[in-house]
mmCIF file of N, CA and C in Angstrom:
data_model
loop_
_atom_site.group_PDB
_atom_site.id
_atom_site.type_symbol
_atom_site.label_atom_id
_atom_site.label_comp_id
_atom_site.label_asym_id
_atom_site.label_seq_id
_atom_site.Cartn_x
_atom_site.Cartn_y
_atom_site.Cartn_z
ATOM 1 N N MET A 17 -9.318 -10.705 22.452
ATOM 2 C CA MET A 17 -10.471 -11.226 21.267
ATOM 3 C C MET A 17 -9.287 -11.951 20.622
ATOM 4 N N GLN A 18 -8.044 -11.175 20.164
ATOM 5 C CA GLN A 18 -7.059 -11.334 19.158
ATOM 6 C C GLN A 18 -6.240 -13.158 19.555
ATOM 7 N N ARG A 19 -6.345 -13.453 20.922
ATOM 8 C CA ARG A 19 -5.752 -14.659 21.285
ATOM 9 C C ARG A 19 -6.712 -15.836 20.918
ATOM 10 N N VAL A 20 -7.845 -15.419 21.460
ATOM 11 C CA VAL A 20 -9.055 -16.495 21.521
ATOM 12 C C VAL A 20 -9.480 -16.752 19.716
ATOM 13 N N MET A 21 -9.256 -15.655 18.873
ATOM 14 C CA MET A 21 -9.659 -16.074 17.361
ATOM 15 C C MET A 21 -8.221 -16.390 16.793
ATOM 16 N N GLY A 22 -7.158 -16.467 17.374
ATOM 17 C CA GLY A 22 -5.983 -17.113 17.174
ATOM 18 C C GLY A 22 -5.823 -18.437 17.186
ATOM 19 N N GLU A 23 -6.622 -18.923 18.218
ATOM 20 C CA GLU A 23 -6.928 -20.433 18.440
ATOM 21 C C GLU A 23 -8.018 -21.055 17.023
ATOM 22 N N PHE A 24 -8.894 -20.332 16.938
ATOM 23 C CA PHE A 24 -9.442 -21.054 15.933
ATOM 24 C C PHE A 24 -8.947 -20.534 14.751
ATOM 25 N N THR A 25 -8.195 -19.781 14.313
ATOM 26 C CA THR A 25 -7.245 -19.720 12.908
ATOM 27 C C THR A 25 -6.470 -20.767 12.942
ATOM 28 N N ARG A 26 -5.484 -21.133 14.019
ATOM 29 C CA ARG A 26 -4.729 -22.033 13.968
ATOM 30 C C ARG A 26 -4.934 -23.424 13.961
ATOM 31 N N ASN A 27 -6.378 -23.763 14.360
ATOM 32 C CA ASN A 27 -6.868 -25.038 14.389
ATOM 33 C C ASN A 27 -7.707 -25.068 13.189
ATOM 34 N N LYS A 28 -7.913 -23.993 12.359
ATOM 35 C CA LYS A 28 -8.723 -24.106 11.136
ATOM 36 C C LYS A 28 -10.429 -24.445 11.178
ATOM 37 N N ILE A 29 -10.927 -23.605 12.342
ATOM 38 C CA ILE A 29 -12.205 -23.798 12.743
ATOM 39 C C ILE A 29 -12.722 -22.748 12.470
ATOM 40 N N ASN A 30 -13.792 -23.050 11.560
ATOM 41 C CA ASN A 30 -14.636 -21.653 11.255
ATOM 42 C C ASN A 30 -15.961 -20.997 12.333
ATOM 43 N N VAL A 31 -15.860 -20.169 12.682
ATOM 44 C CA VAL A 31 -16.578 -19.413 13.559
ATOM 45 C C VAL A 31 -17.777 -18.800 12.878
ATOM 46 N N GLU A 32 -19.080 -19.357 13.086
ATOM 47 C CA GLU A 32 -20.082 -18.913 12.640
ATOM 48 C C GLU A 32 -20.611 -17.466 12.785
ATOM 49 N N THR A 33 -20.826 -17.248 14.287
ATOM 50 C CA THR A 33 -20.794 -16.154 14.840
ATOM 51 C C THR A 33 -20.299 -15.554 15.938
ATOM 52 N N ILE A 34 -19.954 -14.178 16.089
ATOM 53 C CA ILE A 34 -19.226 -14.070 17.671
ATOM 54 C C ILE A 34 -20.184 -12.870 18.272
ATOM 55 N N VAL A 35 -20.239 -12.755 19.432
ATOM 56 C CA VAL A 35 -20.946 -11.767 20.236
ATOM 57 C C VAL A 35 -20.242 -11.553 21.510
ATOM 58 N N VAL A 36 -19.752 -10.250 21.672
ATOM 59 C CA VAL A 36 -18.782 -9.699 22.593
ATOM 60 C C VAL A 36 -19.639 -8.655 23.174
ATOM 61 N N GLY A 37 -19.628 -8.886 24.748
ATOM 62 C CA GLY A 37 -20.286 -7.559 25.434
ATOM 63 C C GLY A 37 -19.862 -7.659 27.114
ATOM 64 N N LYS A 38 -20.385 -6.796 27.832
ATOM 65 C CA LYS A 38 -20.077 -6.835 29.148
ATOM 66 C C LYS A 38 -20.629 -8.100 29.768
ATOM 67 N N CYS A 39 -20.658 -8.464 30.836
ATOM 68 C CA CYS A 39 -20.719 -9.421 31.630
ATOM 69 C C CYS A 39 -21.219 -9.174 33.062
ATOM 70 N N GLU A 40 -21.983 -9.827 33.737
ATOM 71 C CA GLU A 40 -22.218 -9.420 35.247
ATOM 72 C C GLU A 40 -21.120 -9.142 36.034
ATOM 73 N N GLN A 41 -19.530 -9.814 35.808
ATOM 74 C CA GLN A 41 -18.602 -9.362 36.631
ATOM 75 C C GLN A 41 -17.783 -8.091 35.922
ATOM 76 N N VAL A 42 -17.710 -7.456 37.122
ATOM 77 C CA VAL A 42 -16.991 -5.939 36.799
ATOM 78 C C VAL A 42 -15.775 -6.411 35.950
ATOM 79 N N GLY A 43 -15.459 -5.618 34.873
ATOM 80 C CA GLY A 43 -14.052 -5.860 34.392
ATOM 81 C C GLY A 43 -13.750 -6.999 33.419
ATOM 82 N N ARG A 44 -14.876 -7.659 33.228
ATOM 83 C CA ARG A 44 -14.863 -8.890 32.276
ATOM 84 C C ARG A 44 -16.024 -8.571 31.182
ATOM 85 N N SER A 45 -15.227 -9.455 30.342
ATOM 86 C CA SER A 45 -16.251 -9.303 28.849
ATOM 87 C C SER A 45 -16.669 -10.880 28.864
ATOM 88 N N ARG A 46 -17.979 -11.181 28.342
ATOM 89 C CA ARG A 46 -18.307 -12.269 27.570
ATOM 90 C C ARG A 46 -18.306 -12.237 26.294
ATOM 91 N N MET A 47 -17.873 -13.628 25.548
ATOM 92 C CA MET A 47 -17.610 -13.903 24.210
ATOM 93 C C MET A 47 -18.372 -15.050 23.838
ATOM 94 N N VAL A 48 -19.423 -15.065 23.013
ATOM 95 C CA VAL A 48 -20.477 -16.151 22.681
ATOM 96 C C VAL A 48 -19.821 -16.554 21.346
ATOM 97 N N LEU A 49 -19.102 -17.872 20.907
ATOM 98 C CA LEU A 49 -18.865 -17.904 19.563
ATOM 99 C C LEU A 49 -19.610 -19.081 19.087
ATOM 100 N N SER A 50 -19.983 -19.219 18.066
ATOM 101 C CA SER A 50 -20.927 -20.328 17.485
ATOM 102 C C SER A 50 -19.981 -20.922 16.475
ATOM 103 N N VAL A 51 -20.063 -22.359 16.798
ATOM 104 C CA VAL A 51 -19.407 -23.077 15.604
ATOM 105 C C VAL A 51 -20.261 -24.333 15.458
ATOM 106 N N ILE A 52 -20.015 -24.643 14.147
ATOM 107 C CA ILE A 52 -21.269 -26.032 13.771
ATOM 108 C C ILE A 52 -20.737 -27.002 14.039
ATOM 109 N N ASP A 53 -19.497 -27.394 13.677
ATOM 110 C CA ASP A 53 -18.967 -28.772 14.241
ATOM 111 C C ASP A 53 -18.554 -29.196 15.242
ATOM 112 N N ARG A 54 -19.206 -30.083 16.073
ATOM 113 C CA ARG A 54 -19.188 -30.662 17.130
ATOM 114 C C ARG A 54 -17.603 -30.610 17.670
ATOM 115 N N ASP A 55 -17.156 -31.705 17.101
ATOM 116 C CA ASP A 55 -15.630 -32.009 17.076
ATOM 117 C C ASP A 55 -15.066 -30.764 17.645
ATOM 118 N N GLN A 56 -14.921 -29.708 16.427
ATOM 119 C CA GLN A 56 -14.237 -28.628 16.504
ATOM 120 C C GLN A 56 -14.442 -27.749 17.685
ATOM 121 N N ALA A 57 -15.773 -27.662 17.869
ATOM 122 C CA ALA A 57 -16.090 -26.978 19.172
ATOM 123 C C ALA A 57 -15.313 -27.507 20.301
ATOM 124 N N ASN A 58 -15.464 -29.111 20.575
ATOM 125 C CA ASN A 58 -14.553 -29.717 21.930
ATOM 126 C C ASN A 58 -13.239 -29.189 21.513
ATOM 127 N N LEU A 59 -12.661 -29.061 20.565
ATOM 128 C CA LEU A 59 -11.565 -28.937 20.344
ATOM 129 C C LEU A 59 -11.084 -27.336 20.799
ATOM 130 N N ALA A 60 -11.715 -26.835 20.305
ATOM 131 C CA ALA A 60 -11.863 -25.235 20.737
ATOM 132 C C ALA A 60 -11.837 -25.022 22.223
ATOM 133 N N VAL A 61 -12.728 -25.237 22.718
ATOM 134 C CA VAL A 61 -12.833 -25.141 24.384
ATOM 135 C C VAL A 61 -11.907 -25.715 24.883
ATOM 136 N N GLY A 62 -11.141 -26.931 24.577
ATOM 137 C CA GLY A 62 -10.094 -27.334 25.375
ATOM 138 C C GLY A 62 -8.957 -26.425 24.853
ATOM 139 N N ARG A 63 -8.876 -25.870 23.835
ATOM 140 C CA ARG A 63 -7.822 -24.732 23.741
ATOM 141 C C ARG A 63 -7.761 -23.621 24.349
ATOM 142 N N LEU A 64 -9.167 -22.931 24.526
ATOM 143 C CA LEU A 64 -9.504 -21.838 25.057
ATOM 144 C C LEU A 64 -9.357 -21.717 26.462
ATOM 145 N N GLN A 65 -9.544 -23.108 27.151
ATOM 146 C CA GLN A 65 -9.385 -23.264 28.646
ATOM 147 C C GLN A 65 -8.006 -23.081 28.927
ATOM 148 N N LYS A 66 -7.424 -23.125 27.835
ATOM 149 C CA LYS A 66 -5.624 -22.937 28.239
ATOM 150 C C LYS A 66 -5.098 -21.474 28.307
ATOM 151 N N LEU A 67 -6.023 -20.647 27.669
ATOM 152 C CA LEU A 67 -5.316 -19.544 27.464
ATOM 153 C C LEU A 67 -5.422 -18.530 28.881
ATOM 154 N N GLN A 68 -4.336 -17.646 28.961
ATOM 155 C CA GLN A 68 -4.109 -16.907 30.362
ATOM 156 C C GLN A 68 -5.535 -16.191 30.626
ATOM 157 N N ASP A 69 -6.105 -15.514 29.781
ATOM 158 C CA ASP A 69 -7.067 -14.134 30.146
ATOM 159 C C ASP A 69 -8.174 -14.885 29.921
ATOM 160 N N VAL A 70 -8.658 -16.049 29.702
ATOM 161 C CA VAL A 70 -9.741 -16.745 29.363
ATOM 162 C C VAL A 70 -10.172 -17.396 30.739
ATOM 163 N N TYR A 71 -11.369 -16.956 31.471
ATOM 164 C CA TYR A 71 -11.913 -17.437 32.826
ATOM 165 C C TYR A 71 -12.660 -18.907 32.696
ATOM 166 N N ASP A 72 -13.257 -18.757 31.797
ATOM 167 C CA ASP A 72 -14.088 -20.026 31.709
ATOM 168 C C ASP A 72 -14.671 -20.071 29.970
ATOM 169 N N ALA A 73 -14.400 -21.620 29.643
ATOM 170 C CA ALA A 73 -14.838 -21.770 28.385
ATOM 171 C C ALA A 73 -15.771 -22.872 28.683
ATOM 172 N N ARG A 74 -16.764 -23.110 27.720
ATOM 173 C CA ARG A 74 -17.460 -24.805 28.106
ATOM 174 C C ARG A 74 -18.777 -24.522 26.537
ATOM 175 N N LEU A 75 -19.085 -25.662 26.299
ATOM 176 C CA LEU A 75 -19.820 -26.091 25.203
ATOM 177 C C LEU A 75 -21.222 -25.943 25.657
ATOM 178 N N VAL A 76 -22.244 -25.184 25.178
ATOM 179 C CA VAL A 76 -23.327 -25.281 25.482
ATOM 180 C C VAL A 76 -24.436 -26.272 24.534
ATOM 181 N N GLU A 77 -25.056 -27.247 25.083
ATOM 182 C CA GLU A 77 -25.646 -28.117 24.140
ATOM 183 C C GLU A 77 -26.737 -27.608 23.688
ATOM 184 N N GLU A 78 -27.361 -28.032 22.319
ATOM 185 C CA GLU A 78 -28.110 -27.133 21.654
ATOM 186 C C GLU A 78 -29.256 -27.160 22.250
ATOM 187 N N SER A 79 -29.975 -27.909 22.991
ATOM 188 C CA SER A 79 -31.349 -27.534 23.942
ATOM 189 C C SER A 79 -31.404 -26.576 25.000
ATOM 190 N N GLY A 80 -29.808 -26.195 25.113
ATOM 191 C CA GLY A 80 -30.053 -25.384 26.167
ATOM 192 C C GLY A 80 -29.745 -23.768 25.386
ATOM 193 N N GLN A 81 -29.842 -23.913 24.349
ATOM 194 C CA GLN A 81 -29.449 -22.492 23.866
ATOM 195 C C GLN A 81 -30.622 -21.428 23.891
ATOM 196 N N SER A 82 -30.095 -20.498 24.165
ATOM 197 C CA SER A 82 -31.180 -19.209 23.868
ATOM 198 C C SER A 82 -30.838 -18.506 22.452
ATOM 199 N N ALA A 83 -31.577 -17.482 22.046
ATOM 200 C CA ALA A 83 -31.121 -16.630 20.706
ATOM 201 C C ALA A 83 -31.612 -15.205 20.867
ATOM 202 N N TYR A 84 -30.860 -14.703 20.578
ATOM 203 C CA TYR A 84 -31.417 -13.188 20.221
ATOM 204 C C TYR A 84 -31.039 -12.843 19.002
ATOM 205 N N ALA A 85 -32.128 -11.809 18.447
ATOM 206 C CA ALA A 85 -32.058 -11.185 16.788
ATOM 207 C C ALA A 85 -32.115 -10.005 17.065
ATOM 208 N N LEU A 86 -31.819 -9.235 16.251
ATOM 209 C CA LEU A 86 -31.996 -7.867 16.081
ATOM 210 C C LEU A 86 -32.591 -7.614 14.789
ATOM 211 N N ILE A 87 -33.769 -7.451 14.261
ATOM 212 C CA ILE A 87 -34.326 -7.178 13.109
ATOM 213 C C ILE A 87 -34.832 -6.105 12.670
ATOM 214 N N SER A 88 -34.180 -5.486 11.644
ATOM 215 C CA SER A 88 -34.588 -4.108 10.862
ATOM 216 C C SER A 88 -35.734 -4.175 10.335
ATOM 217 N N THR A 89 -36.577 -3.302 10.516
ATOM 218 C CA THR A 89 -37.940 -2.965 9.694
ATOM 219 C C THR A 89 -37.982 -2.023 9.292
ATOM 220 N N THR A 90 -39.116 -1.640 8.640
ATOM 221 C CA THR A 90 -39.146 -0.390 8.219
ATOM 222 C C THR A 90 -39.664 0.892 9.403
ATOM 223 N N GLY A 91 -40.364 0.167 10.512
ATOM 224 C CA GLY A 91 -40.692 0.883 11.933
ATOM 225 C C GLY A 91 -39.459 0.925 12.279
ATOM 226 N N GLY A 92 -38.177 0.518 12.397
ATOM 227 C CA GLY A 92 -36.857 0.830 13.000
ATOM 228 C C GLY A 92 -36.764 -0.835 13.430
ATOM 229 N N ASN A 93 -35.622 -0.517 14.048
ATOM 230 C CA ASN A 93 -35.021 -2.234 14.675
ATOM 231 C C ASN A 93 -35.645 -2.714 16.095
ATOM 232 N N VAL A 94 -35.961 -3.847 16.171
ATOM 233 C CA VAL A 94 -36.626 -4.660 16.677
ATOM 234 C C VAL A 94 -35.668 -5.819 17.431
ATOM 235 N N GLY A 95 -35.647 -6.260 18.739
ATOM 236 C CA GLY A 95 -34.905 -7.604 19.456
ATOM 237 C C GLY A 95 -36.040 -8.238 19.475
ATOM 238 N N VAL A 96 -35.528 -9.477 19.242
ATOM 239 C CA VAL A 96 -36.408 -10.591 19.541
ATOM 240 C C VAL A 96 -35.457 -11.681 20.763
ATOM 241 N N VAL A 97 -36.158 -12.225 21.571
ATOM 242 C CA VAL A 97 -35.351 -13.142 22.523
ATOM 243 C C VAL A 97 -36.183 -14.230 22.634
ATOM 244 N N GLY A 98 -35.559 -15.529 22.734
ATOM 245 C CA GLY A 98 -36.397 -16.817 23.100
ATOM 246 C C GLY A 98 -35.606 -17.933 22.695
ATOM 247 N N ILE A 99 -36.256 -19.111 22.766
ATOM 248 C CA ILE A 99 -34.771 -20.452 22.238
ATOM 249 C C ILE A 99 -35.002 -20.064 20.777
ATOM 250 N N SER A 100 -33.802 -20.947 20.503
ATOM 251 C CA SER A 100 -33.494 -20.692 18.981
ATOM 252 C C SER A 100 -34.634 -20.810 17.846
ATOM 253 N N SER A 101 -35.658 -21.837 18.350
ATOM 254 C CA SER A 101 -36.489 -22.412 17.220
ATOM 255 C C SER A 101 -37.563 -21.212 17.096
ATOM 256 N N GLN A 102 -37.617 -20.750 18.364
ATOM 257 C CA GLN A 102 -38.909 -19.381 18.211
ATOM 258 C C GLN A 102 -38.462 -18.393 17.407
ATOM 259 N N VAL A 103 -36.942 -17.848 17.823
ATOM 260 C CA VAL A 103 -36.300 -16.789 17.188
ATOM 261 C C VAL A 103 -36.514 -16.993 15.647
ATOM 262 N N ASP A 104 -36.167 -18.145 15.176
ATOM 263 C CA ASP A 104 -36.226 -18.549 13.770
ATOM 264 C C ASP A 104 -37.191 -18.464 13.142
ATOM 265 N N GLU A 105 -38.566 -18.831 13.774
ATOM 266 C CA GLU A 105 -40.000 -18.843 13.414
ATOM 267 C C GLU A 105 -40.311 -17.350 13.116
ATOM 268 N N ILE A 106 -39.669 -16.471 14.164
ATOM 269 C CA ILE A 106 -40.308 -15.073 13.911
ATOM 270 C C ILE A 106 -39.365 -14.786 12.763
ATOM 271 N N ILE A 107 -38.141 -14.669 12.712
ATOM 272 C CA ILE A 107 -37.567 -14.317 11.663
ATOM 273 C C ILE A 107 -38.032 -14.488 10.217
ATOM 274 N N GLU A 108 -38.658 -16.057 10.341
ATOM 275 C CA GLU A 108 -38.912 -16.563 8.862
ATOM 276 C C GLU A 108 -40.227 -15.895 8.540
ATOM 277 N N ARG A 109 -41.063 -15.480 9.584
ATOM 278 C CA ARG A 109 -42.463 -14.935 9.527
ATOM 279 C C ARG A 109 -42.526 -13.323 9.091
ATOM 280 N N SER A 110 -41.499 -12.627 9.733
ATOM 281 C CA SER A 110 -41.251 -11.308 9.571
ATOM 282 C C SER A 110 -40.484 -10.925 7.811
ATOM 283 N N ARG A 111 -39.819 -11.987 7.388
ATOM 284 C CA ARG A 111 -39.111 -12.059 6.471
ATOM 285 C C ARG A 111 -38.431 -10.688 6.369
ATOM 286 N N PRO A 112 -37.625 -10.013 7.143
ATOM 287 C CA PRO A 112 -36.729 -8.922 7.401
ATOM 288 C C PRO A 112 -35.643 -8.982 6.246
ATOM 289 N N GLU A 113 -35.590 -7.611 5.749
ATOM 290 C CA GLU A 113 -34.559 -7.334 4.692
ATOM 291 C C GLU A 113 -33.121 -7.570 5.359
ATOM 292 N N ARG A 114 -32.899 -7.353 6.749
ATOM 293 C CA ARG A 114 -31.598 -7.510 7.516
ATOM 294 C C ARG A 114 -31.821 -8.032 8.849
ATOM 295 N N PHE A 115 -31.320 -8.723 9.247
ATOM 296 C CA PHE A 115 -31.208 -9.080 10.883
ATOM 297 C C PHE A 115 -29.891 -9.609 11.444
ATOM 298 N N VAL A 116 -29.412 -9.710 12.551
ATOM 299 C CA VAL A 116 -28.343 -10.648 13.043
ATOM 300 C C VAL A 116 -28.936 -11.457 14.197
ATOM 301 N N LYS A 117 -28.588 -12.629 14.180
ATOM 302 C CA LYS A 117 -28.972 -13.534 15.127
ATOM 303 C C LYS A 117 -27.939 -14.076 16.029
ATOM 304 N N ALA A 118 -27.929 -14.285 17.202
ATOM 305 C CA ALA A 118 -26.675 -14.537 18.093
ATOM 306 C C ALA A 118 -27.489 -15.693 19.073
ATOM 307 N N LEU A 119 -26.532 -16.868 19.517
ATOM 308 C CA LEU A 119 -26.931 -17.668 19.989
ATOM 309 C C LEU A 119 -26.310 -17.449 21.347
ATOM 310 N N ASN A 120 -27.146 -17.957 22.731
ATOM 311 C CA ASN A 120 -26.210 -17.847 23.669
ATOM 312 C C ASN A 120 -25.955 -16.623 24.246
ATOM 313 N N ALA A 121 -26.621 -15.581 23.892
ATOM 314 C CA ALA A 121 -25.929 -14.046 23.880
ATOM 315 C C ALA A 121 -26.263 -13.869 25.284
ATOM 316 N N LEU A 122 -27.086 -14.383 25.897
ATOM 317 C CA LEU A 122 -27.887 -13.659 26.850
ATOM 318 C C LEU A 122 -27.273 -14.260 28.521
#
């Protein structure tokens, strides 16, 4: 993770969200980064593909994004999964005090 974030820092690319966790391949982790600027995202993907410990790096189009949100409510935490616009709508309707939203984390 330090090498990956080092590439973003060196190129002055602002990362909006980071999600890291186990993936379907044993011994590997999946890291999902959200970057607003498309040109910066393309630059980052090119840099990440050159890193030794990175097996794959790709840009996911906005239309293909899925979203996950963990919403803190008075009854406890609730996980919400769907396309980004659906998750945004649920967050807006429920108006939680706190929430964490991640794109393409699944």
